[in-house]
Coordinates of C-alpha atoms in Angstrom, one line a residue:
M13 CA -5.1 -2.4 27.5
E14 CA -4.8 0.0 24.6
G15 CA -3.8 3.5 25.7
Y16 CA -2.4 2.5 29.1
A17 CA 1.1 2.2 30.3
M18 CA 2.6 -0.9 31.9
S19 CA 2.8 0.7 35.3
E20 CA -0.9 1.3 35.2
V21 CA -1.4 -2.5 34.7
L22 CA 1.0 -3.4 37.5
H23 CA -0.5 -0.9 39.9
S24 CA -4.1 -2.1 39.3
A25 CA -2.9 -5.7 39.8
G26 CA -1.3 -4.8 43.1
V27 CA 2.2 -5.9 42.1
P28 CA 4.6 -4.8 44.8
G29 CA 7.0 -2.0 44.1
A30 CA 5.0 -0.8 41.0
T31 CA 3.9 2.8 40.8
R32 CA 1.8 4.7 38.5
C33 CA 3.3 6.5 35.6
S34 CA 3.7 10.2 36.2
G35 CA 2.9 10.9 32.4
S36 CA -0.5 10.8 30.9
A37 CA -2.0 7.6 29.5
T38 CA -2.2 9.4 26.2
G39 CA 1.4 10.4 26.0
T40 CA 3.7 9.3 23.3
E41 CA 4.1 5.6 22.9
N42 CA 7.8 5.5 22.7
S43 CA 8.6 7.7 25.7
S44 CA 6.0 5.9 27.8
K45 CA 7.5 2.4 27.1
A46 CA 11.1 3.6 27.4
S47 CA 10.5 5.0 30.9
L48 CA 8.7 1.9 32.1
G49 CA 11.1 -0.7 31.1
D50 CA 12.1 -1.3 34.8
A51 CA 8.6 -1.5 36.1
L52 CA 8.1 -5.1 35.0
P53 CA 8.1 -7.6 37.7
L54 CA 11.1 -9.8 38.0
R55 CA 10.9 -13.5 38.4
D56 CA 7.4 -13.3 39.8
G57 CA 5.6 -16.8 39.6
T58 CA 2.7 -15.3 41.6
L59 CA 1.6 -13.0 38.8
P60 CA -1.9 -13.9 37.6
L61 CA -2.2 -14.9 34.0
A62 CA -4.7 -12.1 33.4
T63 CA -2.2 -9.4 34.5
L64 CA 0.6 -11.1 32.4
I65 CA -1.7 -10.8 29.3
D66 CA -2.5 -7.1 30.1
L67 CA 1.2 -6.4 30.4
Y68 CA 2.0 -8.2 27.1
M69 CA -0.8 -6.3 25.3
A70 CA 0.4 -3.0 26.7
Q71 CA 3.6 -3.4 24.8
Y72 CA 2.2 -5.3 21.7
T73 CA 2.9 -3.5 18.4
G74 CA 2.2 -6.4 16.0
R75 CA -0.4 -6.3 13.2
D76 CA -2.4 -9.4 14.2
G77 CA -5.8 -7.9 14.6
T78 CA -7.1 -11.2 16.2
R79 CA -4.4 -11.3 18.9
A80 CA -6.4 -9.2 21.5
A81 CA -9.6 -11.3 21.1
R82 CA -7.8 -14.5 21.4
L83 CA -5.9 -13.5 24.5
Q84 CA -9.1 -12.2 26.0
W85 CA -10.6 -15.7 25.5
W86 CA -7.6 -17.1 27.5
R87 CA -8.0 -14.4 30.0
Q88 CA -11.6 -15.4 30.7
R89 CA -10.7 -19.1 31.2
L90 CA -7.4 -19.2 33.0
G91 CA -6.8 -15.6 34.0
S92 CA -7.1 -16.2 37.7
L93 CA -4.2 -18.8 37.6
R94 CA -0.8 -17.9 38.8
L95 CA 2.0 -18.1 36.3
D96 CA 3.8 -20.8 38.3
E97 CA 0.5 -22.8 38.4
I98 CA -0.1 -23.1 34.7
S99 CA 0.8 -26.3 33.0
D100 CA 0.3 -27.8 29.5
D101 CA -2.5 -29.7 31.0
H102 CA -4.5 -26.5 31.6
L103 CA -3.9 -25.4 28.0
H104 CA -4.7 -28.9 26.5
V105 CA -8.1 -29.0 28.2
E106 CA -9.1 -25.6 27.0
L107 CA -7.9 -26.1 23.4
E108 CA -9.7 -29.5 23.2
A109 CA -12.9 -27.8 24.4
L110 CA -12.4 -25.0 21.8
L111 CA -11.9 -27.6 19.0
R112 CA -15.5 -28.9 19.7
A113 CA -17.2 -25.6 20.2
P114 CA -19.2 -23.9 17.3
A115 CA -17.2 -21.2 15.7
R116 CA -18.4 -17.5 15.6
Y117 CA -17.9 -14.7 13.3
Y118 CA -17.9 -10.9 13.7
A119 CA -21.1 -9.5 12.3
G120 CA -20.7 -5.8 12.9
R121 CA -21.8 -3.6 15.9
D122 CA -25.1 -2.9 17.5
A123 CA -26.6 0.6 18.0
D124 CA -24.4 1.0 21.2
G125 CA -21.3 0.2 19.3
Q126 CA -20.9 -3.2 20.9
P127 CA -19.5 -6.1 18.6
I128 CA -21.9 -8.6 17.4
Y129 CA -20.9 -12.3 17.1
R130 CA -22.9 -15.0 15.4
A131 CA -22.5 -18.7 15.5
R132 CA -21.3 -20.7 12.6
S133 CA -22.8 -24.2 12.0
R134 CA -19.3 -25.8 12.0
P135 CA -16.6 -25.9 14.7
L136 CA -13.2 -24.1 14.3
S137 CA -10.7 -25.6 12.0
G138 CA -7.5 -27.1 13.4
A139 CA -5.6 -24.1 12.0
S140 CA -7.8 -21.7 14.0
V141 CA -7.3 -23.6 17.1
N142 CA -3.6 -23.6 16.6
R143 CA -3.7 -19.8 16.3
Y144 CA -5.2 -19.7 19.8
G145 CA -2.3 -21.7 21.1
S146 CA 0.2 -19.5 19.3
A147 CA -1.2 -16.4 20.8
I148 CA -0.9 -17.5 24.4
G149 CA 2.4 -19.1 23.6
A150 CA 3.7 -15.6 22.5
V151 CA 2.8 -14.3 25.9
F152 CA 4.8 -17.1 27.8
T153 CA 7.8 -16.5 25.4
W154 CA 7.7 -12.8 26.1
A155 CA 7.5 -13.5 29.9
I156 CA 10.6 -15.8 29.7
R157 CA 12.6 -13.3 27.7
R158 CA 11.8 -10.4 29.9
R159 CA 12.7 -12.4 32.9
I160 CA 9.1 -12.2 34.4
A161 CA 8.7 -15.9 34.5
P162 CA 10.5 -17.7 37.5
K163 CA 13.7 -19.5 36.9
G164 CA 13.1 -23.1 35.6
F165 CA 9.7 -22.1 34.2
V166 CA 8.6 -24.6 31.6
H167 CA 7.0 -23.1 28.6
P168 CA 3.5 -24.7 28.7
V169 CA 2.8 -24.6 25.0
Q170 CA 5.8 -26.8 24.2
G171 CA 3.8 -29.7 25.6
I172 CA 0.8 -29.1 23.3
E173 CA 0.4 -31.0 20.1
Q174 CA -0.5 -29.0 17.1
Q175 CA -3.8 -29.7 15.5
R176 CA -3.6 -31.1 12.0
E177 CA -4.0 -28.3 9.3
T178 CA -5.5 -29.0 6.0
P179 CA -3.6 -27.5 2.9
G180 CA -4.6 -24.0 1.9
R181 CA -7.5 -23.6 -0.4
T182 CA -7.0 -22.3 -3.9
R183 CA -10.6 -21.9 -5.0
F184 CA -11.0 -19.2 -7.7
L185 CA -13.8 -18.0 -9.9
S186 CA -14.4 -19.2 -13.4
E187 CA -15.1 -16.7 -16.1
D188 CA -18.8 -17.2 -15.8
E189 CA -18.8 -17.2 -12.0
R190 CA -16.8 -13.9 -12.0
Q191 CA -19.3 -12.2 -14.4
R192 CA -22.3 -13.4 -12.3
L193 CA -20.7 -12.3 -8.9
L194 CA -19.9 -8.8 -10.3
A195 CA -23.4 -8.5 -11.7
A196 CA -24.9 -9.5 -8.3
C197 CA -22.7 -7.0 -6.5
R198 CA -23.9 -4.1 -8.7
E199 CA -27.4 -4.9 -7.6
S200 CA -26.5 -5.1 -3.9
K201 CA -28.4 -2.9 -1.4
W202 CA -25.0 -1.7 -0.2
P203 CA -23.8 0.5 -3.1
R204 CA -20.1 0.0 -2.3
L205 CA -20.0 -3.8 -2.5
Y206 CA -19.3 -3.7 -6.2
L207 CA -16.3 -1.4 -5.6
L208 CA -15.0 -3.5 -2.7
V209 CA -15.2 -6.8 -4.7
L210 CA -13.8 -5.2 -7.8
M211 CA -10.8 -3.9 -5.9
A212 CA -10.2 -7.2 -4.2
L213 CA -10.4 -9.0 -7.5
T214 CA -8.0 -6.7 -9.4
S215 CA -5.5 -5.9 -6.7
G216 CA -5.3 -9.1 -4.8
A217 CA -5.6 -7.2 -1.5
R218 CA -6.9 -8.8 1.7
R219 CA -10.3 -7.8 3.0
G220 CA -8.9 -6.1 6.1
E221 CA -6.4 -4.1 3.9
L222 CA -9.3 -2.7 1.9
L223 CA -11.7 -2.2 4.7
G224 CA -9.0 -0.2 6.6
L225 CA -8.3 2.3 3.6
R226 CA -9.1 5.9 4.1
W227 CA -9.4 8.4 1.4
R228 CA -6.0 9.9 2.2
D229 CA -4.6 6.5 1.2
V230 CA -6.0 6.7 -2.2
D231 CA -4.2 8.5 -5.0
L232 CA -6.7 8.7 -8.0
A233 CA -4.2 10.7 -10.1
Q234 CA -1.4 8.0 -9.7
R235 CA -4.0 5.2 -9.8
V236 CA -2.8 3.5 -6.6
A237 CA -3.8 3.0 -3.0
H238 CA -1.4 2.8 -0.1
V239 CA -1.6 0.3 2.7
A240 CA 0.7 1.5 5.4
R241 CA 1.2 -1.9 7.0
S242 CA -0.1 -5.1 5.5
K243 CA -0.7 -8.4 7.3
N244 CA 3.0 -9.3 7.2
G245 CA 3.9 -5.9 8.5
D246 CA 5.2 -4.4 5.2
A247 CA 4.0 -1.3 3.4
K248 CA 2.0 -2.1 0.2
T249 CA 0.8 -0.3 -2.9
L250 CA -2.4 -1.5 -4.6
P251 CA -2.7 -0.8 -8.4
L252 CA -6.1 0.6 -9.3
V253 CA -7.6 -0.3 -12.6
A254 CA -9.8 2.0 -14.6
G255 CA -13.2 0.4 -13.4
V256 CA -12.0 0.8 -9.8
I257 CA -11.1 4.5 -10.4
D258 CA -14.5 5.3 -11.8
E259 CA -16.2 3.7 -8.8
L260 CA -14.0 5.5 -6.3
Q261 CA -14.8 8.8 -7.9
R262 CA -18.5 8.2 -7.2
F263 CA -18.0 7.9 -3.5
K264 CA -14.9 10.1 -2.7
G265 CA -15.0 11.6 0.8
A266 CA -12.9 13.5 3.3
P267 CA -9.3 12.5 3.7
D268 CA -9.7 10.9 7.2
A269 CA -13.0 9.1 6.3
L270 CA -13.0 5.4 5.6
V271 CA -13.6 4.3 2.0
F272 CA -15.9 1.6 3.2
P273 CA -17.5 3.0 6.4
A274 CA -20.4 1.3 8.4
R275 CA -23.8 2.9 8.0
L276 CA -24.5 3.3 11.7
D277 CA -21.1 4.4 12.7
P278 CA -18.9 5.7 9.9
S279 CA -15.9 5.6 12.2
H280 CA -15.8 1.8 11.8
P281 CA -15.6 -0.2 8.6
M282 CA -18.6 -1.9 7.1
A283 CA -19.4 -5.5 8.3
I284 CA -19.9 -7.0 5.0
E285 CA -20.8 -10.6 5.8
E286 CA -24.5 -10.3 5.2
R287 CA -24.3 -8.4 1.9
W288 CA -21.5 -10.7 0.7
R289 CA -23.5 -13.9 1.3
Q290 CA -26.5 -12.3 -0.4
A291 CA -24.4 -11.5 -3.5
L292 CA -23.1 -15.1 -3.6
R293 CA -26.6 -16.5 -3.4
A294 CA -27.9 -14.2 -6.2
A295 CA -24.9 -15.2 -8.3
R296 CA -25.5 -19.0 -7.5
I297 CA -21.9 -19.5 -6.3
R298 CA -21.1 -21.9 -3.6
G299 CA -18.0 -22.8 -1.6
F300 CA -16.4 -19.4 -2.2
R301 CA -15.0 -17.0 0.5
F302 CA -14.1 -13.4 0.2
H303 CA -10.5 -14.3 0.6
D304 CA -10.8 -16.5 -2.5
L305 CA -11.0 -13.3 -4.6
R306 CA -7.3 -13.0 -3.8
H307 CA -6.7 -16.4 -5.3
S308 CA -8.8 -15.4 -8.3
A309 CA -6.6 -12.4 -8.9
A310 CA -3.5 -14.7 -8.8
S311 CA -5.1 -17.1 -11.2
L312 CA -6.0 -14.4 -13.7
L313 CA -2.4 -13.2 -13.7
A314 CA -1.1 -16.7 -14.0
A315 CA -3.4 -17.4 -16.9
N316 CA -2.2 -14.3 -18.7
G317 CA 1.5 -15.0 -18.4
A318 CA 2.5 -13.5 -15.1
T319 CA 5.5 -15.2 -13.4
L320 CA 5.3 -16.5 -9.8
L321 CA 7.6 -13.7 -8.8
E322 CA 5.2 -11.1 -10.2
I323 CA 2.2 -12.8 -8.6
G324 CA 4.0 -12.9 -5.3
D325 CA 5.0 -9.3 -5.5
L326 CA 1.4 -8.2 -6.1
L327 CA 0.0 -10.3 -3.3
G328 CA 2.7 -9.2 -0.9
H329 CA 4.1 -12.7 -0.3
R330 CA 7.4 -12.7 1.6
S331 CA 8.5 -16.1 0.2
V332 CA 8.1 -17.9 -3.1
G333 CA 6.8 -20.9 -1.1
M334 CA 3.5 -19.0 -0.4
T335 CA 3.1 -18.4 -4.3
K336 CA 3.9 -22.0 -5.3
R337 CA 0.2 -22.9 -5.0
Y338 CA -0.3 -21.1 -8.4
A339 CA 2.5 -22.8 -10.2
H340 CA 0.4 -25.2 -12.1
L341 CA -1.5 -22.3 -13.5
T342 CA 1.6 -20.9 -15.2
T343 CA 2.4 -24.2 -16.9
G344 CA 1.0 -23.2 -20.2
H345 CA 2.9 -19.9 -20.2
R346 CA 6.2 -21.6 -19.3
A347 CA 5.7 -24.2 -22.0
A348 CA 5.1 -21.4 -24.6
L349 CA 8.1 -19.5 -23.4
V350 CA 10.4 -22.5 -23.7
E351 CA 9.1 -23.3 -27.2
R352 CA 9.6 -19.7 -28.3
V353 CA 13.1 -19.4 -27.0
M354 CA 14.4 -22.9 -27.5
G355 CA 12.1 -24.6 -29.9
D356 CA 14.5 -24.6 -32.8
I357 CA 17.3 -26.4 -30.9
R358 CA 17.9 -29.8 -32.4

């Protein structure tokens, strides 16, 4: 529902008393939302879930890029049900089916600009299924807080058992693997793959943060790139090493242009999956994801004396707990520090 005000959603759904907004759908976001606060239905259990999802997305300002797609999945399956009809049984059935279904991944866009999804050989992980539950749970929580849900409404997600999640992976490249991967990326048919991988490896940035960069975000003189809002919602500054600076200068474009544009539609970022897998095969590396470059950056820092606080600061972690997975890599550095400072104590 991007670009539409809440009253447009209500009017199209036939909600009694709802009127169209007199302003343009392209008006300023703040003034539009402020003027429509009273347009939300009050204690309306007859509201279809599809309309509730649309209302929620009309006001959503979070940074979760998967939220819309996951809620669209719920919209397709349970969208016709009324709010007062939905129970945890409905959610349980759909999540169980999702757990058994083969996963898909985004593989770019076709010539008409439509997204392309391809099937993976394995089903979704428990963690991914839990994210679907969290997405629809956020909608119900919002409906309760905004007094849209009827009195006595029982939050359906509270009756859903979470899927077991495996501990986070900490796979990182060995020295030999790193050299082979970078060499393979240099030979890629997509000339910017080497730049992308080198930036990820040396800055610890996430793939989405890098693919979203525009040239106006890159300051070659100061050797930094600015991410306005990272995954956790904070602004972030990426350090750029000399090798990255050299590569960026080769491709520098207009301020509003993406640093990593798609070939068919430069207004969208490149879909890198195919070229990335080709590079991994050429480098003879298995069991490695693009996100693991982030772990590799942390392991390189830890092996060269960086503290957990410094590693967490580079990666943009909000809590030390997220960085503790790298604690064992700093053991040698801590032991050397203790010996240097207190080794003479007898």
